mmCIF file of C-alpha atoms in Angstrom:
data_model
loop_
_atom_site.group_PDB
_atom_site.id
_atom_site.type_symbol
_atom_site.label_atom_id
_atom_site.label_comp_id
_atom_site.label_asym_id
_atom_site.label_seq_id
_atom_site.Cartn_x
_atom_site.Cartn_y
_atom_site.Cartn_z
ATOM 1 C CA UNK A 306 70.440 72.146 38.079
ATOM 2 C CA UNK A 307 68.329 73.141 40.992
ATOM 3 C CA UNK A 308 64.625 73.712 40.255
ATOM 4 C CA UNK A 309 64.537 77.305 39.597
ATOM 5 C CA UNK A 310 61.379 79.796 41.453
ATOM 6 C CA UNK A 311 59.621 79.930 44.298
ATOM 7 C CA UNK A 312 55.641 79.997 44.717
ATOM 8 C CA UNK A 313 53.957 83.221 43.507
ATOM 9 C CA UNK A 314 51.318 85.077 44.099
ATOM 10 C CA UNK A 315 50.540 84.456 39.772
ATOM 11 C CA UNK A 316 51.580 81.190 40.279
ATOM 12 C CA UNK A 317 49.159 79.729 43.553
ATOM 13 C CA UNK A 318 46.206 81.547 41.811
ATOM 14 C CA UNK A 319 46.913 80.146 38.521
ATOM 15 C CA UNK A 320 46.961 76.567 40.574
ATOM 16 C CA UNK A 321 43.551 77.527 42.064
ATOM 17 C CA UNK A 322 42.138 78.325 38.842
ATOM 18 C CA UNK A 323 42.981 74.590 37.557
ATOM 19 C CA UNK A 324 40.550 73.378 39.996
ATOM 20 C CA UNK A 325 37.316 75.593 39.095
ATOM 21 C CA UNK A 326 34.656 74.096 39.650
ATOM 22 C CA UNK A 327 35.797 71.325 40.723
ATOM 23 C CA UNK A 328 36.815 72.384 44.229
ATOM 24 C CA UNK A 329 35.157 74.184 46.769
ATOM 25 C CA UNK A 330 34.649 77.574 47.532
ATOM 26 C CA UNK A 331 37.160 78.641 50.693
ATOM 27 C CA UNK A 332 39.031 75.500 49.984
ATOM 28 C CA UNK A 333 41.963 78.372 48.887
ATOM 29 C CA UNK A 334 43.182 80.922 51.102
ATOM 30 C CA UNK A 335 44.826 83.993 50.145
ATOM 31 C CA UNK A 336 47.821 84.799 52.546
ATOM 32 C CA UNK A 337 51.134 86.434 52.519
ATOM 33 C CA UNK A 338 50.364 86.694 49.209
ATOM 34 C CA UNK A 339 50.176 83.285 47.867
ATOM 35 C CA UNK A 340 46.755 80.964 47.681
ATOM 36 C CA UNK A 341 47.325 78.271 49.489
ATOM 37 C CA UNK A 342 44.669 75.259 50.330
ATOM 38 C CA UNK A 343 43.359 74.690 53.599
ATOM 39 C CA UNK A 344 44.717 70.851 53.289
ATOM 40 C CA UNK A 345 48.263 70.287 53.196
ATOM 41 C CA UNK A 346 50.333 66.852 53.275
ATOM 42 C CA UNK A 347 52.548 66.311 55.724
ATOM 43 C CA UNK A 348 55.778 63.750 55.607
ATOM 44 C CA UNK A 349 56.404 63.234 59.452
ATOM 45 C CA UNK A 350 55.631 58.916 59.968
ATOM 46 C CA UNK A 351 57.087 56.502 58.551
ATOM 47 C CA UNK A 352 60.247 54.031 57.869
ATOM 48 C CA UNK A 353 63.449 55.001 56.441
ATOM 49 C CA UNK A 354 63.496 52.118 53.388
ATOM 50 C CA UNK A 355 62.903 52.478 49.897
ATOM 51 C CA UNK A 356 59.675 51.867 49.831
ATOM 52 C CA UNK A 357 58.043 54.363 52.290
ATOM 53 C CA UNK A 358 60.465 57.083 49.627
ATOM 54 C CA UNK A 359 58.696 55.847 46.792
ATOM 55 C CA UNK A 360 55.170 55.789 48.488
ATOM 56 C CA UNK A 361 55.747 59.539 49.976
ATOM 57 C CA UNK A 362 56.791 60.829 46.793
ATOM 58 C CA UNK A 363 53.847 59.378 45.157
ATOM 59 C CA UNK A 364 51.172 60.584 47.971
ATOM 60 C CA UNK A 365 52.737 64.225 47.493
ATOM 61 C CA UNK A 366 52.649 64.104 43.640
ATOM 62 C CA UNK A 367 48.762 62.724 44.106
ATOM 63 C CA UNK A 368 48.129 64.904 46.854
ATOM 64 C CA UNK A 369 49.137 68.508 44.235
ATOM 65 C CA UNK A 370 47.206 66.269 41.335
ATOM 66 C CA UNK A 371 44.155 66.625 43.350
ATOM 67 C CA UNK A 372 44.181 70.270 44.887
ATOM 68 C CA UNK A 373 46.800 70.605 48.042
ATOM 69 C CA UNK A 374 49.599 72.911 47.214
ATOM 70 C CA UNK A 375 50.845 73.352 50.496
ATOM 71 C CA UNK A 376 53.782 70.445 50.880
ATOM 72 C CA UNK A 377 54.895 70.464 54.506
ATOM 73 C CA UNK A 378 58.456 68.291 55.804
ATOM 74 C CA UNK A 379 61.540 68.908 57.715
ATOM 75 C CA UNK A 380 65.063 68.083 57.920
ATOM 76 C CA UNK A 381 65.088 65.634 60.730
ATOM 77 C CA UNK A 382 61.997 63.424 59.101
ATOM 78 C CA UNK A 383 62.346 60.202 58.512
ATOM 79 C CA UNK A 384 66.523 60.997 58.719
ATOM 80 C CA UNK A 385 65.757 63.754 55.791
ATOM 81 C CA UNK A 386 64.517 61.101 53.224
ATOM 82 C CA UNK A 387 61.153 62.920 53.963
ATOM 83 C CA UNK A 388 62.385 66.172 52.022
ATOM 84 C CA UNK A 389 64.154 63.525 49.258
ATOM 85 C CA UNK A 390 61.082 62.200 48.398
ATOM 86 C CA UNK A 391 59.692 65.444 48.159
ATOM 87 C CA UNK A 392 62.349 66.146 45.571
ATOM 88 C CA UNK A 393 61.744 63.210 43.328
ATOM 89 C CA UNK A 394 57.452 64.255 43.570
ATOM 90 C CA UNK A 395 58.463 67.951 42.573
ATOM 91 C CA UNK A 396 60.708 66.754 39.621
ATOM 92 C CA UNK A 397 57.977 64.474 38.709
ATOM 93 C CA UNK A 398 55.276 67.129 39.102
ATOM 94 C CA UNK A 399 56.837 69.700 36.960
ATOM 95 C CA UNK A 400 59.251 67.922 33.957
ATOM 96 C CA UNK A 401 56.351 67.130 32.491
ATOM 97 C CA UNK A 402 54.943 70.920 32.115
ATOM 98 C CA UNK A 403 51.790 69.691 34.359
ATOM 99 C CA UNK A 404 52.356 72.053 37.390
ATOM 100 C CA UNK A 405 55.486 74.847 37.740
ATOM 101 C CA UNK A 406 57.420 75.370 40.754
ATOM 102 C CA UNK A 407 55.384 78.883 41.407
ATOM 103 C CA UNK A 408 52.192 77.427 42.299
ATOM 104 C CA UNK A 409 53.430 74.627 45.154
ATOM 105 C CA UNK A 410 54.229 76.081 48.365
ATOM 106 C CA UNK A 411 57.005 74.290 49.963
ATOM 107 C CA UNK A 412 58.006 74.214 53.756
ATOM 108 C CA UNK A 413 60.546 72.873 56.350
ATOM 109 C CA UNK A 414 62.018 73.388 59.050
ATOM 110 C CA UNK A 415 65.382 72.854 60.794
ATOM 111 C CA UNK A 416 66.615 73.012 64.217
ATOM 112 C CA UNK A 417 67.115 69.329 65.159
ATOM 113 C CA UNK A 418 70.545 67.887 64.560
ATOM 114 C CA UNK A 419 69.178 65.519 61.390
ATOM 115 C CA UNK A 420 70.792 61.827 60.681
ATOM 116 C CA UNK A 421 71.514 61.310 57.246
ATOM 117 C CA UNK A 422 68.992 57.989 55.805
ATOM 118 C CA UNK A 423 69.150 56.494 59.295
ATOM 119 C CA UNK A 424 70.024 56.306 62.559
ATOM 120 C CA UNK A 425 73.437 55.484 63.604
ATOM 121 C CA UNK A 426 74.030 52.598 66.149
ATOM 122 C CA UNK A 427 73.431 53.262 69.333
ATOM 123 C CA UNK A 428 75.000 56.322 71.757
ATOM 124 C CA UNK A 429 78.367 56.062 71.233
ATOM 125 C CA UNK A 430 77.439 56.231 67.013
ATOM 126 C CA UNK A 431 75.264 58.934 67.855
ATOM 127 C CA UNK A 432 77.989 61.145 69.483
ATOM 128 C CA UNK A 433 80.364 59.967 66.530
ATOM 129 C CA UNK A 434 77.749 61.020 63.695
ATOM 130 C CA UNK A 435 77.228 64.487 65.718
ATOM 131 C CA UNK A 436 80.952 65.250 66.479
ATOM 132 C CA UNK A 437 82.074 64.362 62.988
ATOM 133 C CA UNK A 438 79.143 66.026 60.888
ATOM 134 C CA UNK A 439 78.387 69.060 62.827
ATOM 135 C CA UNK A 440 81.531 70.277 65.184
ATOM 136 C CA UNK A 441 84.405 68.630 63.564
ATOM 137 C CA UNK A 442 82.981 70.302 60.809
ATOM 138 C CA UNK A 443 82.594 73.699 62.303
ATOM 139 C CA UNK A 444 78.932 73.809 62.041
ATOM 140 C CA UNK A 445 78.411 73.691 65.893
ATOM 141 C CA UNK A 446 80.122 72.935 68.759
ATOM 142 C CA UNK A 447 78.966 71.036 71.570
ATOM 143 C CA UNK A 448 77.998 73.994 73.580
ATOM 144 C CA UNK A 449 75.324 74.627 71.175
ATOM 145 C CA UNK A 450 73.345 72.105 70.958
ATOM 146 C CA UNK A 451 70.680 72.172 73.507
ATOM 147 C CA UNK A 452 69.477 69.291 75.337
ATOM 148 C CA UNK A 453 71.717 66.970 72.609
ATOM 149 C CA UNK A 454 69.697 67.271 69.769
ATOM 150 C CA UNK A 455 68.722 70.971 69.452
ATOM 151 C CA UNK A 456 70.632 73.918 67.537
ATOM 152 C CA UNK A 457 69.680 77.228 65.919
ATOM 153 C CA UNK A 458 72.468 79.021 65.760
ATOM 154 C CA UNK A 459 73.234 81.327 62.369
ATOM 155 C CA UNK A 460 76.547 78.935 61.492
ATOM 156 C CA UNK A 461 73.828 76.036 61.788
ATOM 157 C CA UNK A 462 70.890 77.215 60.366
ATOM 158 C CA UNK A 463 73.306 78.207 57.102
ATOM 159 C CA UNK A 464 74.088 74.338 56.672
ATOM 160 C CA UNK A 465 70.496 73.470 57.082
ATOM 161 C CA UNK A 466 68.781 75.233 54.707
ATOM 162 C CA UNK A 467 71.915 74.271 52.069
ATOM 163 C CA UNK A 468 71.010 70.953 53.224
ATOM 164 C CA UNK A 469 67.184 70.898 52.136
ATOM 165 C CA UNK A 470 67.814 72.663 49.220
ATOM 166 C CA UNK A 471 70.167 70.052 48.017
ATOM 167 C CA UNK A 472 67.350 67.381 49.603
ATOM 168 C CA UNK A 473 64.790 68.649 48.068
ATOM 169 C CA UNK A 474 66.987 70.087 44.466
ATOM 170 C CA UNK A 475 64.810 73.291 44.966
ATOM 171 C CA UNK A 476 66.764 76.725 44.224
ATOM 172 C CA UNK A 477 64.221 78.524 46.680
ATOM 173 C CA UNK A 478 62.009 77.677 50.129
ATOM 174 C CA UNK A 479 58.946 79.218 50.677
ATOM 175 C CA UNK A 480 58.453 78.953 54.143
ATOM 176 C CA UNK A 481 61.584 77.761 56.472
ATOM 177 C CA UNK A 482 60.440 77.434 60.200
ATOM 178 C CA UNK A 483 63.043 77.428 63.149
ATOM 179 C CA UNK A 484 61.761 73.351 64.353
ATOM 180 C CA UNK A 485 60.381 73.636 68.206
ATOM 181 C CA UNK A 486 62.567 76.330 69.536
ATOM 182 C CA UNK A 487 61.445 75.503 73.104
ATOM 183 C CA UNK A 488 63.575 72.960 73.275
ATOM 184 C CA UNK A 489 66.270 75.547 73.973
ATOM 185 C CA UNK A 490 64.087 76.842 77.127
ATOM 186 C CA UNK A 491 64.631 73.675 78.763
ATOM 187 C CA UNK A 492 68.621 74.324 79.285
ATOM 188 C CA UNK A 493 68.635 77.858 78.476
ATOM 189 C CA UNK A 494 67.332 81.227 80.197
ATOM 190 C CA UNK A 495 64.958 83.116 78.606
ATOM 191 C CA UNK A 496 67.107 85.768 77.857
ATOM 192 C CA UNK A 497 69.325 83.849 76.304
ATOM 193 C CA UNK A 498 66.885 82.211 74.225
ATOM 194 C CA UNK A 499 65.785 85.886 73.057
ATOM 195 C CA UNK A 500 69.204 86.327 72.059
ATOM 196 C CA UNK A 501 70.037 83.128 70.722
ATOM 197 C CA UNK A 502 66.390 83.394 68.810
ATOM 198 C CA UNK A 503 67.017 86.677 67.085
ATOM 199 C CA UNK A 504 70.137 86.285 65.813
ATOM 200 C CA UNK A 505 68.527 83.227 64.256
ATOM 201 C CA UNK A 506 66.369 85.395 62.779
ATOM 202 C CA UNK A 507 68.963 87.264 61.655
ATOM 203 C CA UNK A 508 69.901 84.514 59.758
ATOM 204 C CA UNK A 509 67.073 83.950 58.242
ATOM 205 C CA UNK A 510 67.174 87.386 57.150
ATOM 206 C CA UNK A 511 70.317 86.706 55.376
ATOM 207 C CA UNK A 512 69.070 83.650 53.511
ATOM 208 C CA UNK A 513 65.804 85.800 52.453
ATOM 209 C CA UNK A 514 68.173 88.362 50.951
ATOM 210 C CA UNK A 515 70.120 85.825 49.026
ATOM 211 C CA UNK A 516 67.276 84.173 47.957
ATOM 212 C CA UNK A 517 67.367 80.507 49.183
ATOM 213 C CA UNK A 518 63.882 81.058 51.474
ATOM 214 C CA UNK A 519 60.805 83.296 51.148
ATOM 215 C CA UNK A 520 59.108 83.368 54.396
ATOM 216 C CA UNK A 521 60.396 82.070 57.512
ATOM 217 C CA UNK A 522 58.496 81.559 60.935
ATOM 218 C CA UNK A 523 58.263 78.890 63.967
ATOM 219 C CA UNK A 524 57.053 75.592 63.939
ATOM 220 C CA UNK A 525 56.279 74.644 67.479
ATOM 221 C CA UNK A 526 55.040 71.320 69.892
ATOM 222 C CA UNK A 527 54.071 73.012 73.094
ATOM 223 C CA UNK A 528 55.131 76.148 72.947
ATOM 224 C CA UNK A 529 51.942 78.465 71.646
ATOM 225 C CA UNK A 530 49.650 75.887 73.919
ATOM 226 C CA UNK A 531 50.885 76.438 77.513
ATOM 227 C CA UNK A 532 50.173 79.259 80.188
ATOM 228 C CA UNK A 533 52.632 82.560 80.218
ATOM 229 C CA UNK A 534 54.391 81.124 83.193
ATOM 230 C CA UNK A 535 55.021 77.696 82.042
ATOM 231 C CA UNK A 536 59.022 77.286 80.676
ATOM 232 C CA UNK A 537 58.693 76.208 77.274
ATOM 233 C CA UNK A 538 56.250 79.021 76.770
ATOM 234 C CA UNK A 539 56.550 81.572 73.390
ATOM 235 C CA UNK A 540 55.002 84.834 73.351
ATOM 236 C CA UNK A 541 53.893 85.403 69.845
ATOM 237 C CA UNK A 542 53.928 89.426 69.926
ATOM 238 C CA UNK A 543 57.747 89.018 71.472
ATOM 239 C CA UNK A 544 58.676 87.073 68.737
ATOM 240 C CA UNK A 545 57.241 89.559 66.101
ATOM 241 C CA UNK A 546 59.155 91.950 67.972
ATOM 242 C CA UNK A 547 62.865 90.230 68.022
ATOM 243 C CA UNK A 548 62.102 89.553 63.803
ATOM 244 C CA UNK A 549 61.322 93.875 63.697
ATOM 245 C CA UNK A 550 64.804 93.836 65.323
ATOM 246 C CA UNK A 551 66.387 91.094 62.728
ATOM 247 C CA UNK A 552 64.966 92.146 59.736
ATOM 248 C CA UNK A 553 63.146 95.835 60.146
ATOM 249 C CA UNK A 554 59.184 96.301 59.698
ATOM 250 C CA UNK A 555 59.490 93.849 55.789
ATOM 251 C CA UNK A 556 60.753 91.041 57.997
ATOM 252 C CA UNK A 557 60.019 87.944 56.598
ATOM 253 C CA UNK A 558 58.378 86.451 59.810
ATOM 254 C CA UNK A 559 55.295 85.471 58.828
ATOM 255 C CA UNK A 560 53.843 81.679 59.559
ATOM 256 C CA UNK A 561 53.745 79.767 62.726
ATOM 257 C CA UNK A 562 52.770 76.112 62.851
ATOM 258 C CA UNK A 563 51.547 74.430 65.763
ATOM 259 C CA UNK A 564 49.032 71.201 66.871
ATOM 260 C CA UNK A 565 45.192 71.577 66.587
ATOM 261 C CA UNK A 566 42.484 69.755 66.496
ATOM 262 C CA UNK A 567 39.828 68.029 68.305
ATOM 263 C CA UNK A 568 41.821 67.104 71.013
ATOM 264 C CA UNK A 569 44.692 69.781 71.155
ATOM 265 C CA UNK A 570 42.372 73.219 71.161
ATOM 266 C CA UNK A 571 44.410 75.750 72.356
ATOM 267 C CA UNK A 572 45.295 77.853 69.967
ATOM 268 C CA UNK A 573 41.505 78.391 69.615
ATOM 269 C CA UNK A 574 40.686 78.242 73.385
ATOM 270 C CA UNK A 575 43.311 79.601 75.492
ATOM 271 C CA UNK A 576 44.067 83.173 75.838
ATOM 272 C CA UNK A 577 47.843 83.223 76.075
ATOM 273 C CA UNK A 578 49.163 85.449 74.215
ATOM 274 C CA UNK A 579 49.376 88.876 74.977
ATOM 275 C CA UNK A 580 48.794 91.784 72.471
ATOM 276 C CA UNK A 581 49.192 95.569 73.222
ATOM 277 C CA UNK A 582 47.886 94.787 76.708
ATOM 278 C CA UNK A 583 44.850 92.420 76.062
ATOM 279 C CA UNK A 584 45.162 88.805 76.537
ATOM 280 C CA UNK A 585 44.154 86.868 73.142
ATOM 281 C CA UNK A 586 44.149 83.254 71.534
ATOM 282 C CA UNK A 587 46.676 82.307 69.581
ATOM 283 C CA UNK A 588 44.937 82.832 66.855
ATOM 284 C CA UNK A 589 43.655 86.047 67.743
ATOM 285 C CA UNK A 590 47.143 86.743 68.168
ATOM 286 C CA UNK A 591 48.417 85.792 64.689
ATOM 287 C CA UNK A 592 45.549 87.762 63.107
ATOM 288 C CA UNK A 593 46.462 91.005 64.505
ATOM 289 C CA UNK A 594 49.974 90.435 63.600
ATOM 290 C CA UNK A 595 49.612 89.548 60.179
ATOM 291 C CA UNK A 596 51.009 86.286 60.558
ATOM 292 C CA UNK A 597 49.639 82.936 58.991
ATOM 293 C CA UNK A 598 48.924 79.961 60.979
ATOM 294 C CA UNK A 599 49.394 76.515 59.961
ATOM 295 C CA UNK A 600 47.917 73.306 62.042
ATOM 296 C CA UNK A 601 49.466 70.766 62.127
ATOM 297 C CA UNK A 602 48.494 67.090 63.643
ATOM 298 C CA UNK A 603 45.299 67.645 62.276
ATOM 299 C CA UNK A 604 44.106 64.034 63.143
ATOM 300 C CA UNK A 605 46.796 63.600 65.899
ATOM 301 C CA UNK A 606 48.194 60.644 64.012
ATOM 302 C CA UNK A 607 44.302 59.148 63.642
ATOM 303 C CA UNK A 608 43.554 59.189 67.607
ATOM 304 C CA UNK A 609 40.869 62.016 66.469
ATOM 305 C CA UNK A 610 40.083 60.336 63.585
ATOM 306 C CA UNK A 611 37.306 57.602 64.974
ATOM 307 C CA UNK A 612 34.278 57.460 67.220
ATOM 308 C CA UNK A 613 33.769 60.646 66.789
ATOM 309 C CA UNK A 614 29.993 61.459 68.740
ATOM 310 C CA UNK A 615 27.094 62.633 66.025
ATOM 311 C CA UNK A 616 27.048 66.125 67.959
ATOM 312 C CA UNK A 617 31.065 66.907 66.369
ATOM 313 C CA UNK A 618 29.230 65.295 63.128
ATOM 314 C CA UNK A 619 26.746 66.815 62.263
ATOM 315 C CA UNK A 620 28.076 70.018 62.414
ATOM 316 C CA UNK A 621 30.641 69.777 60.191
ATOM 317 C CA UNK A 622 28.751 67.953 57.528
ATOM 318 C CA UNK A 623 28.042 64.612 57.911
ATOM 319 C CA UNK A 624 31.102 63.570 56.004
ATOM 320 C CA UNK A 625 32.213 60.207 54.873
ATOM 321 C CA UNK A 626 34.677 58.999 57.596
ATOM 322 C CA UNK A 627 35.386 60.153 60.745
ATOM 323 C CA UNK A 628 39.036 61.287 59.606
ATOM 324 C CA UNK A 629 37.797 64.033 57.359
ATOM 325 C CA UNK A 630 35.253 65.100 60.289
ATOM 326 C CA UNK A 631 38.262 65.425 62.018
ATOM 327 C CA UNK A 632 40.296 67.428 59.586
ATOM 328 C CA UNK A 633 37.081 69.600 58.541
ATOM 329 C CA UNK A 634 37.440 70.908 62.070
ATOM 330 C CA UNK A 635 40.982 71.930 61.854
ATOM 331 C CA UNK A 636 40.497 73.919 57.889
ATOM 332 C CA UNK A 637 37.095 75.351 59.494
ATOM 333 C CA UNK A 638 38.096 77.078 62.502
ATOM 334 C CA UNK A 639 38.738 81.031 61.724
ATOM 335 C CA UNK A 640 42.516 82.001 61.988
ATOM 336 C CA UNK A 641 44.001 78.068 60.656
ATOM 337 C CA UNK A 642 44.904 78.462 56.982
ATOM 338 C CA UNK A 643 45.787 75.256 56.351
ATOM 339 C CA UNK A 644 45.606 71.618 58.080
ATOM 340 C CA UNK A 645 48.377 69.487 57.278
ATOM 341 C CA UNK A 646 47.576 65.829 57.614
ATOM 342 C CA UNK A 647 50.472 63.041 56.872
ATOM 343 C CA UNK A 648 50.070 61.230 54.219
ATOM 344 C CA UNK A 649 52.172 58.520 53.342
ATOM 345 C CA UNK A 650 49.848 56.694 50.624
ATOM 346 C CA UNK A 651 48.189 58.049 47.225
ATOM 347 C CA UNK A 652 45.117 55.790 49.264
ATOM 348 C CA UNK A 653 44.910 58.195 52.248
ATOM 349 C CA UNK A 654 45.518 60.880 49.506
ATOM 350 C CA UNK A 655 42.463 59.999 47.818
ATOM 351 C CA UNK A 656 40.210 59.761 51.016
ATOM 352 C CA UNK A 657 41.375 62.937 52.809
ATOM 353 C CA UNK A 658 41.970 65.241 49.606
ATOM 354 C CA UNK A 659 38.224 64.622 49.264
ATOM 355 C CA UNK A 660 37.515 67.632 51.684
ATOM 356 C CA UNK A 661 38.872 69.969 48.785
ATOM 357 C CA UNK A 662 35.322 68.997 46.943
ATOM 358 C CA UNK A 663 33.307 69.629 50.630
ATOM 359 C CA UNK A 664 32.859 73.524 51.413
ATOM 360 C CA UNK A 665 34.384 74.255 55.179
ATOM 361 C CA UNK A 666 31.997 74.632 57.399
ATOM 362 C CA UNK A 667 29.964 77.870 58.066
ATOM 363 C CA UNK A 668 30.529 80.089 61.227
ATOM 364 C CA UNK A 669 26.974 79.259 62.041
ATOM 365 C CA UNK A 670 27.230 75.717 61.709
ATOM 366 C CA UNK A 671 30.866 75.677 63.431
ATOM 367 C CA UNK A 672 29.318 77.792 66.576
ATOM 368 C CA UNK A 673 27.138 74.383 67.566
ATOM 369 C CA UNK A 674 29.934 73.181 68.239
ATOM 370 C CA UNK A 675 30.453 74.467 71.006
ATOM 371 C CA UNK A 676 26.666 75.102 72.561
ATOM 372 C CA UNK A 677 25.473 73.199 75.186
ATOM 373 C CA UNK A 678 22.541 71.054 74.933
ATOM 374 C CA UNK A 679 19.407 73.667 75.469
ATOM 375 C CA UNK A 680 21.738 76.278 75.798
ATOM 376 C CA UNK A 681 22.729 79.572 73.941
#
């Protein structure tokens, strides 16, 4: 049998309270009415063997042990063994009576056509794996997959989220994102993609109401962090506005996910997103809506994670390594709830999970970062 629940609001507090003092203060957020800690783990690198299963399922079961509840995958990682390995750390994490299902928030995401353990041989086994899984099937049809790899259409999204929940052997999601819609805007019009974008919401709606997912939102690449004119772009308020239309003012549209961090500021520094008339961050954006943000690539697979200069440092703390520098940016910038960071060893468990002892960093202290030398 499926594990039975969902996270709850009783639940993620009684998860924080396992951890007084012993972890930080702000390390726990409260949002959409869960607690959930400003470091996640994230399942996105790595092979599709045995090993890499067993060592993912054993950096998420560390990763809960030591104070992050927020478990982040998605359908197409790692050809879905990502979300099977999350399975196996779940059923480890709660047969014993240590943790219950109500205090881990669990998330994925669907919208990329997914290979089952690993990748078939070459094109022609590609079209063959698509064709017999997904249209011969009457999942999709051709016609709706954007750009080859790319569908999020209500037939499809159905299949997907059965799909995890068998993965994962999880009665209930918390938070399902719609994977990089913008993909769609690259063969699509917009209006189209309005269209095609609500009545994937719609869907959504559906699955909320049978109770297979909680929450739902986006999880995006590029799409939050280019200009209003660019053609992958999303409009955060429009998007609010098609889930009103899918699922009335108690939609269940409430997290986005996107990049930040060191390297990848925009959701912090670029005002594109428009709000009853003003022009706001991202961030700013989300706020106002009521809608959670999530960051992901905190370390932008380690590239932000060395030689960092002492004046990013010092600001943030002084900390050990340069990687939790990094990722102490991401949890301390007002508006990001949680940083996910991919973790594919109880070792880089161990080093980055040390934040949740480390207070985020003050608004004062977080301000230098951005004053010029002998300026205000």
């Amino acid at each position: 049998m499926p594990l039975q629940g969902f996270a709850t609001t009783e639940g993620t507090a009684r998860y924080r309270d396992r951890f007084a003092g012993e972890i930080a203060e702000r390390h726990f957020r409260f949002e959409q009415q869960l607690w959930l800690s400003s470091v996640g783990i994230g399942t996105y690198l790595g092979g599709w063997d045995e090993e890499t299963d067993s060592a993912y399922a054993e950096a998420v079961t560390r990763a809960v042990e030591m104070g992050a509840n927020v478990v982040d995958t998605a359908a197409n990682y790692r050809f879905q063994r990502s979300e099977r390995s999350i399975g196996e750390a779940l059923k480890a994490l709660t047969s014993g009576g240590d943790f219950a299902r109500e205090e881990i928030v669990v998330c994925t995401k669907g919208g990329y056509l997914p290979f089952d353990g690993r990748p078939p041989a070459g094109q022609a086994g590609v079209r063959a794996y698509v064709e017999e899984t997904f249209v011969r099937t009457g999942v999709a049809t051709f016609e709706e997959i954007a750009a080859g790899s790319h569908c999020m259409t209500p037939r499809y999204l159905e299949h997907q989220v059965a799909q995890s929940l068998r993965n994962m052997d999880l009665q209930t999601v918390d938070v399902y994102y719609v994977h990089n819609p913008e993909t769609q805007l690259a063969v699509v019009t917009r209006a189209e993609f309005e269209t095609r974008l609500r009545a994937a919401f719609e869907q959504l709606e559906r699955e909320r109401a049978a109770g297979r997912i909680r929450h739902y939102g986006v999880a995006t690449w590029n799409g939050f962090r280019v200009e209003p004119n660019a053609k992958g772009y999303h409009a955060l308020e429009r998007m609010w506005e098609l889930a009103v239309e899918a699922g009335g003012d108690e939609h269940g549209f409430r997290f986005v996910q996107l990049p930040f961090n060191l390297a990848m500021p925009e959701a912090l520094a670029l005002g594109n997103q428009p709000h009853r008339g003003a022009r706001l961050s991202l961030l700013e954006a989300a706020k106002a809506l009521g809608v959670t943000v999530v960051a992901s690539a905190s370390i932008m697979q380690g590239r932000v994670a060395r030689d960092l200069p002492e004046h990013v440092r010092e600001p943030l703390g002084s900390l050990a390594t340069d990687a939790q520098t990094a990722i102490q940016f991401v949890r301390s910038t007002p508006g990001v709830t949680t940083a996910l960071v991919g973790m594919s060893s109880a070792a880089h468990v161990e080093e980055n999970l040390g934040l949740a002892r480390v207070a985020p960093a003050s608004a004062e202290d977080y301000s230098r970062l951005f004053k010029q030398e002998g300026g205000e």
